XYZ file of C-alpha atoms in Angstrom:
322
model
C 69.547 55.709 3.858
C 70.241 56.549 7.711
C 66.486 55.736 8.783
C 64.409 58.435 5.981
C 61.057 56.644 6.420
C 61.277 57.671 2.503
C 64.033 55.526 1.876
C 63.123 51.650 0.527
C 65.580 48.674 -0.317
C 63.168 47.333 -3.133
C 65.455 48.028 -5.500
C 67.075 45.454 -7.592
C 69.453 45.492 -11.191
C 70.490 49.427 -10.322
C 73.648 48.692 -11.701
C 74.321 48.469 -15.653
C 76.568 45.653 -16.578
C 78.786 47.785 -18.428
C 79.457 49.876 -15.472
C 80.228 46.884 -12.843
C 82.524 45.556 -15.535
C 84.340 49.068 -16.138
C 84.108 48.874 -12.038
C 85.106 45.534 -11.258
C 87.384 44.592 -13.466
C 90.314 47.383 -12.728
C 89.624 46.386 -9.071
C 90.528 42.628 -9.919
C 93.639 43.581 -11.745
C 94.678 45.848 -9.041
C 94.034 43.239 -5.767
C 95.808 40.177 -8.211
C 98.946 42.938 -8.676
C 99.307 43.664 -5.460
C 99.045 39.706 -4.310
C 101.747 39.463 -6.392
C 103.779 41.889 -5.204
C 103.612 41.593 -1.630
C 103.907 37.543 -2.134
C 107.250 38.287 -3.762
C 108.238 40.771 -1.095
C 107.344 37.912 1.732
C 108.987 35.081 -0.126
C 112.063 37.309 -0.749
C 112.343 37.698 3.036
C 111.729 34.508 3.985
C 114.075 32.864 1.156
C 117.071 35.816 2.520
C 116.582 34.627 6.016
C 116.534 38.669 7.154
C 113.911 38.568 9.592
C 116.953 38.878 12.631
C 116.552 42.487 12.156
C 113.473 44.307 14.269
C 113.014 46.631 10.711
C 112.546 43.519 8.616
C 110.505 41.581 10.726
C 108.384 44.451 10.643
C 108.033 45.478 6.372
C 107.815 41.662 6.459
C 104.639 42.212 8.285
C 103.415 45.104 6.391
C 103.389 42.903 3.500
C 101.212 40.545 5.107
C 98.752 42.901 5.894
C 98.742 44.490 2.588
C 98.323 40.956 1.433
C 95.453 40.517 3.734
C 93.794 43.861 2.116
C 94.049 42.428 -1.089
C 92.213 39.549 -0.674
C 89.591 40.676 1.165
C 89.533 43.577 -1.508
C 89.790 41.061 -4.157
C 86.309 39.326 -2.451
C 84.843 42.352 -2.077
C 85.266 42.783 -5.967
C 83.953 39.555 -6.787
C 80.706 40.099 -5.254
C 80.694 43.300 -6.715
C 80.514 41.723 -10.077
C 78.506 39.326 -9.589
C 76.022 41.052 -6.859
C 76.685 44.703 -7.682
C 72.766 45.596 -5.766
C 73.770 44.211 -2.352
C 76.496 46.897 -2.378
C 74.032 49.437 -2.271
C 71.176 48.069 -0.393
C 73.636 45.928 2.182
C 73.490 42.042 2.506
C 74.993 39.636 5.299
C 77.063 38.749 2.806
C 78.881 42.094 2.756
C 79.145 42.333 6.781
C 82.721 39.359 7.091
C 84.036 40.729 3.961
C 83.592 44.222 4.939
C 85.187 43.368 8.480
C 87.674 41.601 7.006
C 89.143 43.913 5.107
C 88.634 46.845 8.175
C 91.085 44.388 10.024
C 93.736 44.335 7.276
C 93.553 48.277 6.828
C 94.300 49.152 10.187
C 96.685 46.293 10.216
C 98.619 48.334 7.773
C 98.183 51.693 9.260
C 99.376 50.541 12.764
C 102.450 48.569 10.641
C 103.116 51.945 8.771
C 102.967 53.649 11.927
C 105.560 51.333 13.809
C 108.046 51.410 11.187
C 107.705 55.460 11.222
C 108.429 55.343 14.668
C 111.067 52.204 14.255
C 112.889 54.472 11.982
C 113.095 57.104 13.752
C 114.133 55.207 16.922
C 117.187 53.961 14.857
C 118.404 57.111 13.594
C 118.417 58.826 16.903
C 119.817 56.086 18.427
C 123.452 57.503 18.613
C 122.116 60.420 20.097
C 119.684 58.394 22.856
C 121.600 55.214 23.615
C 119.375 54.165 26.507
C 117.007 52.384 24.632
C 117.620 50.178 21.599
C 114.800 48.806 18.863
C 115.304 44.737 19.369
C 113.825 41.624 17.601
C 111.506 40.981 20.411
C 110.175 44.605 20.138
C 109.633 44.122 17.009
C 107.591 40.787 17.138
C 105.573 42.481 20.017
C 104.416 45.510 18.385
C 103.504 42.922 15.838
C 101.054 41.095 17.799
C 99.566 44.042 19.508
C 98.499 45.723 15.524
C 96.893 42.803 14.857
C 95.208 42.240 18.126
C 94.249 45.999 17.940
C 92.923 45.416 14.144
C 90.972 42.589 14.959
C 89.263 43.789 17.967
C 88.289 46.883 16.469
C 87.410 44.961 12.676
C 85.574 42.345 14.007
C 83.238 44.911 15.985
C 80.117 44.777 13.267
C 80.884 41.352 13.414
C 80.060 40.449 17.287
C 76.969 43.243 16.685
C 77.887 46.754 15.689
C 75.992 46.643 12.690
C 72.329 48.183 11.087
C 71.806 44.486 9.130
C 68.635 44.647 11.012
C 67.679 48.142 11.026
C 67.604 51.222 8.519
C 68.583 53.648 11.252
C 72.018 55.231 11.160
C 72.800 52.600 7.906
C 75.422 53.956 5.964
C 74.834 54.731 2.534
C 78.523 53.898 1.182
C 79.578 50.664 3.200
C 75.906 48.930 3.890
C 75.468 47.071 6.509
C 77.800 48.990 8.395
C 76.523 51.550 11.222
C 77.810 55.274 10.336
C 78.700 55.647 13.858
C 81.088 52.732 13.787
C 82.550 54.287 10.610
C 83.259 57.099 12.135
C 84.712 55.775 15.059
C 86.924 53.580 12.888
C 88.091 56.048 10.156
C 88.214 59.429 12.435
C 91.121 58.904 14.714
C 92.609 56.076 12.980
C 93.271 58.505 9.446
C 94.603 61.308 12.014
C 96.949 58.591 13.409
C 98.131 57.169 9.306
C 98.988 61.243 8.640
C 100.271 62.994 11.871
C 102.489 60.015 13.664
C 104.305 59.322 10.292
C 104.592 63.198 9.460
C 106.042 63.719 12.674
C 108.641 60.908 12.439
C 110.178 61.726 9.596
C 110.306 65.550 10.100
C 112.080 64.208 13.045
C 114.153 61.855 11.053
C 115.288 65.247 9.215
C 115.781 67.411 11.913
C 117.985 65.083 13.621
C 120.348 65.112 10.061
C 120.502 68.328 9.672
C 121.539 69.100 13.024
C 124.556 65.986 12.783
C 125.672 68.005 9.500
C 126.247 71.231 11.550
C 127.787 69.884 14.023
C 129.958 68.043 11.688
C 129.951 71.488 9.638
C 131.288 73.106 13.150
C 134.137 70.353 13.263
C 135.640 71.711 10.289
C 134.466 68.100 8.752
C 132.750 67.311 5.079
C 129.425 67.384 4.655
C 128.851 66.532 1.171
C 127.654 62.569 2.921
C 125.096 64.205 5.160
C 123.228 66.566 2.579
C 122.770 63.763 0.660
C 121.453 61.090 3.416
C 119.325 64.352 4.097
C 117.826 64.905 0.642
C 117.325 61.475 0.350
C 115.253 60.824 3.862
C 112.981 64.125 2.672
C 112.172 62.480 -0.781
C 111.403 59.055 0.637
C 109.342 60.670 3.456
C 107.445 62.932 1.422
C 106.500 59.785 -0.996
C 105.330 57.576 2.361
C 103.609 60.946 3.346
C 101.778 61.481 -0.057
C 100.817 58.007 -0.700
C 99.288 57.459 2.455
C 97.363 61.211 1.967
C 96.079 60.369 -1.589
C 94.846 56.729 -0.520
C 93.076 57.302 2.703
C 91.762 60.458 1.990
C 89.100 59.578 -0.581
C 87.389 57.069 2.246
C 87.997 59.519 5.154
C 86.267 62.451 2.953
C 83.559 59.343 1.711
C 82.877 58.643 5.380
C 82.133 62.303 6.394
C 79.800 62.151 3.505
C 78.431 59.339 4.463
C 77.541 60.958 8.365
C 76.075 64.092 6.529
C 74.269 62.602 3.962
C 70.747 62.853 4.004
C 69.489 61.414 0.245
C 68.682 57.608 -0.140
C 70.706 55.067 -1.956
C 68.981 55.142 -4.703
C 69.539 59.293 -5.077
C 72.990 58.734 -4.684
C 73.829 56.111 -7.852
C 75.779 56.232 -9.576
C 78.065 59.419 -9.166
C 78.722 58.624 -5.049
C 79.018 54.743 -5.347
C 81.295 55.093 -8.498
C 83.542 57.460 -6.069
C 83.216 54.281 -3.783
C 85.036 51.872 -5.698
C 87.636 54.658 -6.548
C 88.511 55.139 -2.978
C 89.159 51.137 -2.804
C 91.241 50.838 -5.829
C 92.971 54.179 -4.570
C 93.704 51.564 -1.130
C 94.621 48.513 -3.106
C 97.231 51.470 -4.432
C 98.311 51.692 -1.246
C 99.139 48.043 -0.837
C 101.037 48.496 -4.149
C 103.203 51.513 -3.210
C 104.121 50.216 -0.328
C 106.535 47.546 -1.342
C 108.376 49.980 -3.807
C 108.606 52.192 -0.949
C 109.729 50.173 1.797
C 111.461 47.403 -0.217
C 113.394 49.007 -2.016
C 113.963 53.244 -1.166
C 113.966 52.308 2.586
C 116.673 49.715 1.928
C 118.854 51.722 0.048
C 118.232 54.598 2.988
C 118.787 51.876 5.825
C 122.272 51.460 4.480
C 122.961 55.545 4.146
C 121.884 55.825 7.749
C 124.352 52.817 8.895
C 126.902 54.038 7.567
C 126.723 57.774 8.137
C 126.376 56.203 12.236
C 129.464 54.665 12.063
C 130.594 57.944 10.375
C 129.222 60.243 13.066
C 130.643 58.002 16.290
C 134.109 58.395 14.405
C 134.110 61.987 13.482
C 132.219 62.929 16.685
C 135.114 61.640 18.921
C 137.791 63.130 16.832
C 136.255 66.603 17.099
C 135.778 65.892 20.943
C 139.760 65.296 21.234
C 140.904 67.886 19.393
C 138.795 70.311 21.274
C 139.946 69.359 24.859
């Protein structure tokens, strides 16, 4: 739309009821899936008592607000179904659901983020010994993602919106300004991809530089290659999944700030590629559980114990070379 005096909302039924269904229905299943999951992951936690530890408390948190993004995805899908027009033409009724589920986005990017940066705290922790990843850390960079969220998903809310006006509506996320879309999506989808990519490259380095000075030592290093292979493959699925779900909107959003057609132009090809891009998210709130809950874990313990072997190998190889 973006304020073409040739543009008009008097549209109504543009959707066919087969297509909302074919639409709708996969979102449902996805959202209720991934409720599921990251309720199990929570109540697992809880039920374990292993929120002592500054990682936990943090994937704890990660499924919260990938719990958070289903729901508000899950809304979002209802009123799909049963409203499909007012997700072309915009509605008040979109604007909290459509903030809502900003909020628990970049509550999960700013969680995936921290535990990037968590992890790779811990592993060069033998190596940097003045400063330590606690609980309270933890909890704190807790509170600040989901102070940060808020603030900046609540923005259409206290008045960055076009509900009122045509000009610089987006096409895709209606009643949402393009201009807040972009200031959302641009440097928040450049944070998801380069802190995390960075991390873990780190994560790597760091390894591979133990197992040659282990290597030097005249020590095995059949432990290390393997801690090694095993950080790349995680890191490269975090990497991937975050690429292949975020993507889709950021490329959807750049669209959206070049596009010059009406809604009405654009249905159904661009608004079909819509709901992709949010199932491809909710598939982000899936992943990450597998990921986190169960890869990371098995890592966590690798990288404990290869610590405790480093400190012990480290000092022998200091002796016997004085």
């Amino acid at each position: 739309m973006n304020g073409y005096p040739n543009c008009t909302t008097n549209h109504t039924n543009i959707w066919s009821h087969s297509l909302v269904l074919a639409l709708g229905i996969p979102q449902l299943t996805i959202n209720i899936a991934s409720v599921i999951f990251n309720c199990t992951v929570i109540f697992t936690r809880m039920v374990t008592k292993d929120l002592h530890k500054p990682i936990s408390i943090l994937f704890c948190n990660l499924a919260f607000s990938d719990l958070f993004t289903s729901f508000s995805g899950f809304w979002i899908s209802m009123l799909f179904i049963t409203n499909p027009d007012i997700t072309i033409f915009g509605s008040k009724d979109m604007l909290a659901p459509y903030a809502l589920y900003t909020v628990s986005i970049l509550s999960t990017i700013y969680n995936l983020v921290s535990i990037g940066i968590e992890r790779y705290l811990a592993v060069a922790e033998s190596m940097r010994t003045r400063f330590r990843v606690a609980r309270r850390h933890s909890i704190a960079v807790v509170l600040i993602n989901w102070v940060l969220a808020f603030l900046l998903g609540c923005l259409p809310l206290m008045g960055w919106n076009c509900l009122h006006r045509e000009e610089n509506l987006s096409v895709l996320y209606s009643p949402f300004c393009v201009d807040y879309l972009i200031f959302i999506a641009v440097p928040n989808v450049v944070v998801a991809f380069i802190i995390p990519l960075f991390t873990y490259l780190r994560i790597i380095i760091i390894l591979r530089k133990r197992k040659l000075r282990m290597k030097a030592c005249g020590q095995a290093t059949g432990t290390y290659k393997s801690a090694e292979i095993q950080v790349a493959r995680t890191s490269i699925f975090i990497w991937l999944l975050a690429l292949i779900s975020y993507a889709p909107f950021f490329a959807g959003v750049i669209f959206d700030a070049t596009n010059h057609q009406c809604s009405i132009d654009l249905y159904p090809g661009v608004y079909i590629f819509r709901n992709f891009t949010a199932m491809l998210i909710t598939m982000n709130c899936l992943g990450n559980p597998m990921i986190y809950t169960l890869k990371v874990k098995i890592l966590g313990a690798k990288l404990k114990a290869l610590k405790c072997l480093f400190s012990s190998r480290a000092q022998s190889c200091t002796i016997e070379n004085i």
